[in-house]
Amino acid sequence: MTTENADSDRRRRPRPPRPKGRRLSAVLRQLAGDRSREWVSIGDLFETMGDRAISALMLIFALPNAFPTPPGTSAVLGAPLVFLAVQLTFGLKPWLPKAIANRSMRREDFETIVGRIHRWLAWAERMLKPRLAIFAEPPAEYFAGLACLLLSIVLVLPVPLGNILPAITISVFAFGIMGRDGLFALIGFIMTTVSLVIAGGVIYGLAKASIFFVMQWFA
């Protein structure tokens, strides 16, 4: 790839339209029910989503972390959120390195996750409607991307119970941007403040406790 082509690929993507066709919940259920495959990779999700907005991809990776999931799920689904959030912040097209795209989980585990989130996903899809567009379109969309970037970093940290609220907040942002629903995006901005305050308090408490135990050990 030439430098010129690479620069062209990095140009800002056009404003993504609201996803058309089948609902995201139906697409995920079909993929989860495909018994011809033993594993479901992140690359499979990208291929299945096709030309859907980047926010739909973020929703796929964030929402499962808001529920009890099989061990290792956060490691598989959390890392892509960092990359996608950066791309949302700068208005780039969705892309992930092969090291992340090739990560996979057993189809049965993926089916379990989809089964748990399907009811909530379908409910949110019915609630979405274009409103308060100023909070769901550029430049607010880029600030939402920045908020999701901070939340995704918190999500992948080994903080006890620290992934649930950031995952819910990222999901709310994703719903808002995907459906051009500024109400969801506005709620996401409010939840970001709460999430970061709580996560910061937990991290501070853990750090302080660690320092205390270290000092006691060497005392």
PDB file of C-alpha atoms in Angstrom:
ATOM      1  CA  MET A   1       0.000   0.000   0.000  1.00  0.00           C
ATOM      2  CA  THR A   2       1.412   3.387  -0.974  1.00  0.00           C
ATOM      3  CA  THR A   3       1.700   6.292   1.419  1.00  0.00           C
ATOM      4  CA  GLU A   4      -0.922   8.129  -0.600  1.00  0.00           C
ATOM      5  CA  ASN A   5      -3.384   5.258  -0.272  1.00  0.00           C
ATOM      6  CA  ALA A   6      -2.681   4.934   3.430  1.00  0.00           C
ATOM      7  CA  ASP A   7      -3.357   8.623   3.937  1.00  0.00           C
ATOM      8  CA  SER A   8      -6.565   8.288   1.969  1.00  0.00           C
ATOM      9  CA  ASP A   9      -7.700   5.408   4.183  1.00  0.00           C
ATOM     10  CA  ARG A  10      -7.182   7.576   7.245  1.00  0.00           C
ATOM     11  CA  ARG A  11      -9.473  10.324   6.009  1.00  0.00           C
ATOM     12  CA  ARG A  12     -12.510  11.024   8.082  1.00  0.00           C
ATOM     13  CA  ARG A  13     -15.367   8.711   7.331  1.00  0.00           C
ATOM     14  CA  PRO A  14     -18.683  10.227   6.238  1.00  0.00           C
ATOM     15  CA  ARG A  15     -21.407  10.592   8.834  1.00  0.00           C
ATOM     16  CA  PRO A  16     -22.735   7.045   9.333  1.00  0.00           C
ATOM     17  CA  PRO A  17     -26.426   6.559   8.579  1.00  0.00           C
ATOM     18  CA  ARG A  18     -28.756   4.770  10.899  1.00  0.00           C
ATOM     19  CA  PRO A  19     -28.289   1.028  10.259  1.00  0.00           C
ATOM     20  CA  LYS A  20     -30.869  -0.394   7.883  1.00  0.00           C
ATOM     21  CA  GLY A  21     -32.212  -3.860   7.288  1.00  0.00           C
ATOM     22  CA  ARG A  22     -32.557  -6.430  10.016  1.00  0.00           C
ATOM     23  CA  ARG A  23     -32.134  -5.338  13.596  1.00  0.00           C
ATOM     24  CA  LEU A  24     -28.826  -5.954  15.285  1.00  0.00           C
ATOM     25  CA  SER A  25     -30.465  -8.320  17.771  1.00  0.00           C
ATOM     26  CA  ALA A  26     -31.678 -10.549  14.918  1.00  0.00           C
ATOM     27  CA  VAL A  27     -28.257 -10.562  13.228  1.00  0.00           C
ATOM     28  CA  LEU A  28     -26.527 -11.645  16.448  1.00  0.00           C
ATOM     29  CA  ARG A  29     -29.039 -14.396  17.134  1.00  0.00           C
ATOM     30  CA  GLN A  30     -28.497 -15.817  13.651  1.00  0.00           C
ATOM     31  CA  LEU A  31     -24.704 -15.832  14.113  1.00  0.00           C
ATOM     32  CA  ALA A  32     -25.005 -17.403  17.574  1.00  0.00           C
ATOM     33  CA  GLY A  33     -27.321 -20.101  16.227  1.00  0.00           C
ATOM     34  CA  ASP A  34     -25.048 -21.081  13.332  1.00  0.00           C
ATOM     35  CA  ARG A  35     -24.167 -24.631  14.405  1.00  0.00           C
ATOM     36  CA  SER A  36     -21.898 -25.110  11.399  1.00  0.00           C
ATOM     37  CA  ARG A  37     -19.175 -23.205  13.262  1.00  0.00           C
ATOM     38  CA  GLU A  38     -17.416 -24.210  16.458  1.00  0.00           C
ATOM     39  CA  TRP A  39     -15.822 -20.841  17.211  1.00  0.00           C
ATOM     40  CA  VAL A  40     -16.909 -17.221  16.721  1.00  0.00           C
ATOM     41  CA  SER A  41     -14.102 -14.725  16.194  1.00  0.00           C
ATOM     42  CA  ILE A  42     -14.085 -10.958  16.374  1.00  0.00           C
ATOM     43  CA  GLY A  43     -13.362 -11.014  12.648  1.00  0.00           C
ATOM     44  CA  ASP A  44     -16.590 -12.960  12.135  1.00  0.00           C
ATOM     45  CA  LEU A  45     -18.484 -10.174  13.900  1.00  0.00           C
ATOM     46  CA  PHE A  46     -16.904  -7.571  11.646  1.00  0.00           C
ATOM     47  CA  GLU A  47     -17.823  -9.572   8.558  1.00  0.00           C
ATOM     48  CA  THR A  48     -21.380 -10.117   9.768  1.00  0.00           C
ATOM     49  CA  MET A  49     -21.894  -6.421  10.523  1.00  0.00           C
ATOM     50  CA  GLY A  50     -20.909  -5.436   6.985  1.00  0.00           C
ATOM     51  CA  ASP A  51     -21.292  -1.690   6.452  1.00  0.00           C
ATOM     52  CA  ARG A  52     -23.067  -0.970   9.730  1.00  0.00           C
ATOM     53  CA  ALA A  53     -21.923   2.016  11.762  1.00  0.00           C
ATOM     54  CA  ILE A  54     -18.912   1.723  14.056  1.00  0.00           C
ATOM     55  CA  SER A  55     -21.228   2.324  17.006  1.00  0.00           C
ATOM     56  CA  ALA A  56     -22.953  -1.009  16.325  1.00  0.00           C
ATOM     57  CA  LEU A  57     -19.587  -2.762  16.566  1.00  0.00           C
ATOM     58  CA  MET A  58     -18.842  -0.985  19.846  1.00  0.00           C
ATOM     59  CA  LEU A  59     -22.199  -2.114  21.175  1.00  0.00           C
ATOM     60  CA  ILE A  60     -21.409  -5.742  20.343  1.00  0.00           C
ATOM     61  CA  PHE A  61     -18.165  -5.587  22.314  1.00  0.00           C
ATOM     62  CA  ALA A  62     -19.422  -3.492  25.248  1.00  0.00           C
ATOM     63  CA  LEU A  63     -22.864  -4.848  26.099  1.00  0.00           C
ATOM     64  CA  PRO A  64     -21.799  -8.417  27.025  1.00  0.00           C
ATOM     65  CA  ASN A  65     -19.427  -7.003  29.663  1.00  0.00           C
ATOM     66  CA  ALA A  66     -22.416  -5.469  31.451  1.00  0.00           C
ATOM     67  CA  PHE A  67     -23.651  -8.971  32.369  1.00  0.00           C
ATOM     68  CA  PRO A  68     -22.120 -12.026  34.063  1.00  0.00           C
ATOM     69  CA  THR A  69     -20.178 -13.771  31.293  1.00  0.00           C
ATOM     70  CA  PRO A  70     -17.848 -16.769  30.897  1.00  0.00           C
ATOM     71  CA  PRO A  71     -14.259 -16.237  32.132  1.00  0.00           C
ATOM     72  CA  GLY A  72     -12.032 -14.445  29.627  1.00  0.00           C
ATOM     73  CA  THR A  73     -14.872 -12.643  27.872  1.00  0.00           C
ATOM     74  CA  SER A  74     -13.650  -9.232  28.995  1.00  0.00           C
ATOM     75  CA  ALA A  75     -10.178  -9.941  27.609  1.00  0.00           C
ATOM     76  CA  VAL A  76     -11.624 -10.973  24.239  1.00  0.00           C
ATOM     77  CA  LEU A  77     -14.208  -8.209  23.864  1.00  0.00           C
ATOM     78  CA  GLY A  78     -12.604  -5.371  25.859  1.00  0.00           C
ATOM     79  CA  ALA A  79      -9.483  -4.682  23.784  1.00  0.00           C
ATOM     80  CA  PRO A  80     -11.332  -3.890  20.511  1.00  0.00           C
ATOM     81  CA  LEU A  81     -13.248  -1.136  22.307  1.00  0.00           C
ATOM     82  CA  VAL A  82     -10.037   0.861  22.799  1.00  0.00           C
ATOM     83  CA  PHE A  83      -9.297   0.800  19.059  1.00  0.00           C
ATOM     84  CA  LEU A  84     -12.893   1.480  18.040  1.00  0.00           C
ATOM     85  CA  ALA A  85     -13.232   4.353  20.508  1.00  0.00           C
ATOM     86  CA  VAL A  86     -10.109   6.004  19.076  1.00  0.00           C
ATOM     87  CA  GLN A  87     -11.562   5.669  15.589  1.00  0.00           C
ATOM     88  CA  LEU A  88     -14.901   7.107  16.712  1.00  0.00           C
ATOM     89  CA  THR A  89     -13.089  10.037  18.356  1.00  0.00           C
ATOM     90  CA  PHE A  90     -11.300  10.958  15.125  1.00  0.00           C
ATOM     91  CA  GLY A  91     -14.072   9.933  12.737  1.00  0.00           C
ATOM     92  CA  LEU A  92     -12.131   7.061  11.148  1.00  0.00           C
ATOM     93  CA  LYS A  93     -13.390   3.866   9.553  1.00  0.00           C
ATOM     94  CA  PRO A  94     -13.525   0.796  11.831  1.00  0.00           C
ATOM     95  CA  TRP A  95     -10.365  -1.327  11.732  1.00  0.00           C
ATOM     96  CA  LEU A  96      -8.696  -3.782  14.086  1.00  0.00           C
ATOM     97  CA  PRO A  97      -5.265  -5.464  13.948  1.00  0.00           C
ATOM     98  CA  LYS A  98      -5.231  -9.174  13.132  1.00  0.00           C
ATOM     99  CA  ALA A  99      -4.025 -10.020  16.635  1.00  0.00           C
ATOM    100  CA  ILE A 100      -7.392  -8.803  17.954  1.00  0.00           C
ATOM    101  CA  ALA A 101      -9.577  -9.741  14.968  1.00  0.00           C
ATOM    102  CA  ASN A 102      -8.445 -13.374  15.270  1.00  0.00           C
ATOM    103  CA  ARG A 103      -9.495 -13.668  18.917  1.00  0.00           C
ATOM    104  CA  SER A 104     -12.410 -16.042  19.322  1.00  0.00           C
ATOM    105  CA  MET A 105     -14.674 -17.842  21.768  1.00  0.00           C
ATOM    106  CA  ARG A 106     -16.654 -21.038  21.563  1.00  0.00           C
ATOM    107  CA  ARG A 107     -19.953 -20.655  19.723  1.00  0.00           C
ATOM    108  CA  GLU A 108     -21.803 -22.050  22.730  1.00  0.00           C
ATOM    109  CA  ASP A 109     -20.344 -19.310  24.957  1.00  0.00           C
ATOM    110  CA  PHE A 110     -21.250 -16.683  22.365  1.00  0.00           C
ATOM    111  CA  GLU A 111     -24.789 -18.084  22.173  1.00  0.00           C
ATOM    112  CA  THR A 112     -25.054 -17.834  25.962  1.00  0.00           C
ATOM    113  CA  ILE A 113     -23.971 -14.189  25.871  1.00  0.00           C
ATOM    114  CA  VAL A 114     -26.400 -13.311  23.072  1.00  0.00           C
ATOM    115  CA  GLY A 115     -29.199 -15.050  24.953  1.00  0.00           C
ATOM    116  CA  ARG A 116     -28.546 -12.915  28.036  1.00  0.00           C
ATOM    117  CA  ILE A 117     -28.367  -9.566  26.243  1.00  0.00           C
ATOM    118  CA  HIS A 118     -30.982 -10.149  23.552  1.00  0.00           C
ATOM    119  CA  ARG A 119     -33.984  -8.985  25.593  1.00  0.00           C
ATOM    120  CA  TRP A 120     -32.262  -5.734  26.593  1.00  0.00           C
ATOM    121  CA  LEU A 121     -30.908  -5.151  23.101  1.00  0.00           C
ATOM    122  CA  ALA A 122     -34.338  -5.628  21.514  1.00  0.00           C
ATOM    123  CA  TRP A 123     -35.912  -3.300  24.108  1.00  0.00           C
ATOM    124  CA  ALA A 124     -33.381  -0.537  23.412  1.00  0.00           C
ATOM    125  CA  GLU A 125     -33.845  -0.915  19.643  1.00  0.00           C
ATOM    126  CA  ARG A 126     -37.573  -0.295  20.084  1.00  0.00           C
ATOM    127  CA  MET A 127     -36.871   2.814  22.202  1.00  0.00           C
ATOM    128  CA  LEU A 128     -34.489   4.449  19.725  1.00  0.00           C
ATOM    129  CA  LYS A 129     -35.722   7.361  17.632  1.00  0.00           C
ATOM    130  CA  PRO A 130     -34.058  10.464  16.129  1.00  0.00           C
ATOM    131  CA  ARG A 131     -34.184  13.313  18.696  1.00  0.00           C
ATOM    132  CA  LEU A 132     -31.867  15.881  20.276  1.00  0.00           C
ATOM    133  CA  ALA A 133     -29.532  15.323  17.331  1.00  0.00           C
ATOM    134  CA  ILE A 134     -27.002  17.862  18.649  1.00  0.00           C
ATOM    135  CA  PHE A 135     -25.847  15.269  21.217  1.00  0.00           C
ATOM    136  CA  ALA A 136     -25.583  12.339  18.780  1.00  0.00           C
ATOM    137  CA  GLU A 137     -23.937  13.869  15.704  1.00  0.00           C
ATOM    138  CA  PRO A 138     -20.525  15.475  15.073  1.00  0.00           C
ATOM    139  CA  PRO A 139     -18.882  17.205  16.839  1.00  0.00           C
ATOM    140  CA  ALA A 140     -20.640  15.735  19.914  1.00  0.00           C
ATOM    141  CA  GLU A 141     -20.072  12.272  18.424  1.00  0.00           C
ATOM    142  CA  TYR A 142     -16.294  12.787  18.677  1.00  0.00           C
ATOM    143  CA  PHE A 143     -16.557  13.786  22.343  1.00  0.00           C
ATOM    144  CA  ALA A 144     -18.640  10.650  22.877  1.00  0.00           C
ATOM    145  CA  GLY A 145     -15.796   8.698  21.288  1.00  0.00           C
ATOM    146  CA  LEU A 146     -13.329  10.263  23.714  1.00  0.00           C
ATOM    147  CA  ALA A 147     -15.575   9.372  26.648  1.00  0.00           C
ATOM    148  CA  CYS A 148     -15.821   5.792  25.357  1.00  0.00           C
ATOM    149  CA  LEU A 149     -12.035   5.653  25.054  1.00  0.00           C
ATOM    150  CA  LEU A 150     -11.597   6.537  28.732  1.00  0.00           C
ATOM    151  CA  LEU A 151     -14.314   4.084  29.731  1.00  0.00           C
ATOM    152  CA  SER A 152     -12.863   1.276  27.618  1.00  0.00           C
ATOM    153  CA  ILE A 153      -9.476   1.706  29.303  1.00  0.00           C
ATOM    154  CA  VAL A 154     -11.192   1.411  32.687  1.00  0.00           C
ATOM    155  CA  LEU A 155     -13.117  -1.616  31.434  1.00  0.00           C
ATOM    156  CA  VAL A 156     -10.001  -3.626  30.544  1.00  0.00           C
ATOM    157  CA  LEU A 157      -8.267  -2.846  33.850  1.00  0.00           C
ATOM    158  CA  PRO A 158      -8.397  -5.600  36.505  1.00  0.00           C
ATOM    159  CA  VAL A 159     -10.669  -3.561  38.778  1.00  0.00           C
ATOM    160  CA  PRO A 160     -13.114  -5.646  40.869  1.00  0.00           C
ATOM    161  CA  LEU A 161     -16.626  -5.134  39.435  1.00  0.00           C
ATOM    162  CA  GLY A 162     -15.146  -2.205  37.518  1.00  0.00           C
ATOM    163  CA  ASN A 163     -16.301  -3.309  34.093  1.00  0.00           C
ATOM    164  CA  ILE A 164     -20.085  -3.272  34.535  1.00  0.00           C
ATOM    165  CA  LEU A 165     -20.862   0.456  34.707  1.00  0.00           C
ATOM    166  CA  PRO A 166     -18.341   1.494  32.003  1.00  0.00           C
ATOM    167  CA  ALA A 167     -19.729  -1.247  29.732  1.00  0.00           C
ATOM    168  CA  ILE A 168     -23.302  -0.036  30.276  1.00  0.00           C
ATOM    169  CA  THR A 169     -22.243   3.562  29.609  1.00  0.00           C
ATOM    170  CA  ILE A 170     -20.438   2.665  26.373  1.00  0.00           C
ATOM    171  CA  SER A 171     -23.518   0.701  25.307  1.00  0.00           C
ATOM    172  CA  VAL A 172     -25.759   3.706  25.957  1.00  0.00           C
ATOM    173  CA  PHE A 173     -23.457   5.879  23.832  1.00  0.00           C
ATOM    174  CA  ALA A 174     -23.458   3.266  21.080  1.00  0.00           C
ATOM    175  CA  PHE A 175     -27.252   3.082  21.060  1.00  0.00           C
ATOM    176  CA  GLY A 176     -27.500   6.862  20.899  1.00  0.00           C
ATOM    177  CA  ILE A 177     -25.078   7.277  18.006  1.00  0.00           C
ATOM    178  CA  MET A 178     -26.364   4.224  16.137  1.00  0.00           C
ATOM    179  CA  GLY A 179     -29.954   5.480  16.264  1.00  0.00           C
ATOM    180  CA  ARG A 180     -29.128   9.219  16.128  1.00  0.00           C
ATOM    181  CA  ASP A 181     -30.895   9.436  19.483  1.00  0.00           C
ATOM    182  CA  GLY A 182     -29.455  12.375  21.399  1.00  0.00           C
ATOM    183  CA  LEU A 183     -31.328  11.444  24.568  1.00  0.00           C
ATOM    184  CA  PHE A 184     -29.333   8.210  24.859  1.00  0.00           C
ATOM    185  CA  ALA A 185     -26.104  10.097  24.112  1.00  0.00           C
ATOM    186  CA  LEU A 186     -26.891  12.743  26.733  1.00  0.00           C
ATOM    187  CA  ILE A 187     -27.524  10.023  29.317  1.00  0.00           C
ATOM    188  CA  GLY A 188     -24.188   8.525  28.258  1.00  0.00           C
ATOM    189  CA  PHE A 189     -22.336  11.776  29.017  1.00  0.00           C
ATOM    190  CA  ILE A 190     -23.922  11.910  32.474  1.00  0.00           C
ATOM    191  CA  MET A 191     -23.106   8.265  33.158  1.00  0.00           C
ATOM    192  CA  THR A 192     -19.500   8.819  32.059  1.00  0.00           C
ATOM    193  CA  THR A 193     -18.950  11.248  34.931  1.00  0.00           C
ATOM    194  CA  VAL A 194     -20.435   8.803  37.421  1.00  0.00           C
ATOM    195  CA  SER A 195     -18.458   5.858  36.000  1.00  0.00           C
ATOM    196  CA  LEU A 196     -15.118   7.667  36.099  1.00  0.00           C
ATOM    197  CA  VAL A 197     -15.687   8.966  39.636  1.00  0.00           C
ATOM    198  CA  ILE A 198     -16.555   5.488  40.921  1.00  0.00           C
ATOM    199  CA  ALA A 199     -13.716   3.785  39.032  1.00  0.00           C
ATOM    200  CA  GLY A 200     -11.268   6.439  40.213  1.00  0.00           C
ATOM    201  CA  GLY A 201     -12.348   5.902  43.812  1.00  0.00           C
ATOM    202  CA  VAL A 202     -11.942   2.126  43.533  1.00  0.00           C
ATOM    203  CA  ILE A 203      -8.510   2.418  41.907  1.00  0.00           C
ATOM    204  CA  TYR A 204      -7.387   4.950  44.515  1.00  0.00           C
ATOM    205  CA  GLY A 205      -8.593   2.688  47.317  1.00  0.00           C
ATOM    206  CA  LEU A 206      -6.808  -0.350  45.875  1.00  0.00           C
ATOM    207  CA  ALA A 207      -3.591   1.618  45.388  1.00  0.00           C
ATOM    208  CA  LYS A 208      -3.735   2.959  48.934  1.00  0.00           C
ATOM    209  CA  ALA A 209      -4.386  -0.499  50.358  1.00  0.00           C
ATOM    210  CA  SER A 210      -1.505  -1.959  48.344  1.00  0.00           C
ATOM    211  CA  ILE A 211       0.901   0.699  49.622  1.00  0.00           C
ATOM    212  CA  PHE A 212      -0.265   0.056  53.191  1.00  0.00           C
ATOM    213  CA  PHE A 213       0.328  -3.696  52.954  1.00  0.00           C
ATOM    214  CA  VAL A 214       3.743  -3.195  51.340  1.00  0.00           C
ATOM    215  CA  MET A 215       4.788  -0.824  54.106  1.00  0.00           C
ATOM    216  CA  GLN A 216       3.533  -3.264  56.748  1.00  0.00           C
ATOM    217  CA  TRP A 217       5.429  -6.104  55.091  1.00  0.00           C
ATOM    218  CA  PHE A 218       8.762  -4.235  55.215  1.00  0.00           C
ATOM    219  CA  ALA A 219       8.135  -2.612  58.594  1.00  0.00           C
TER     220      ALA A 219
END
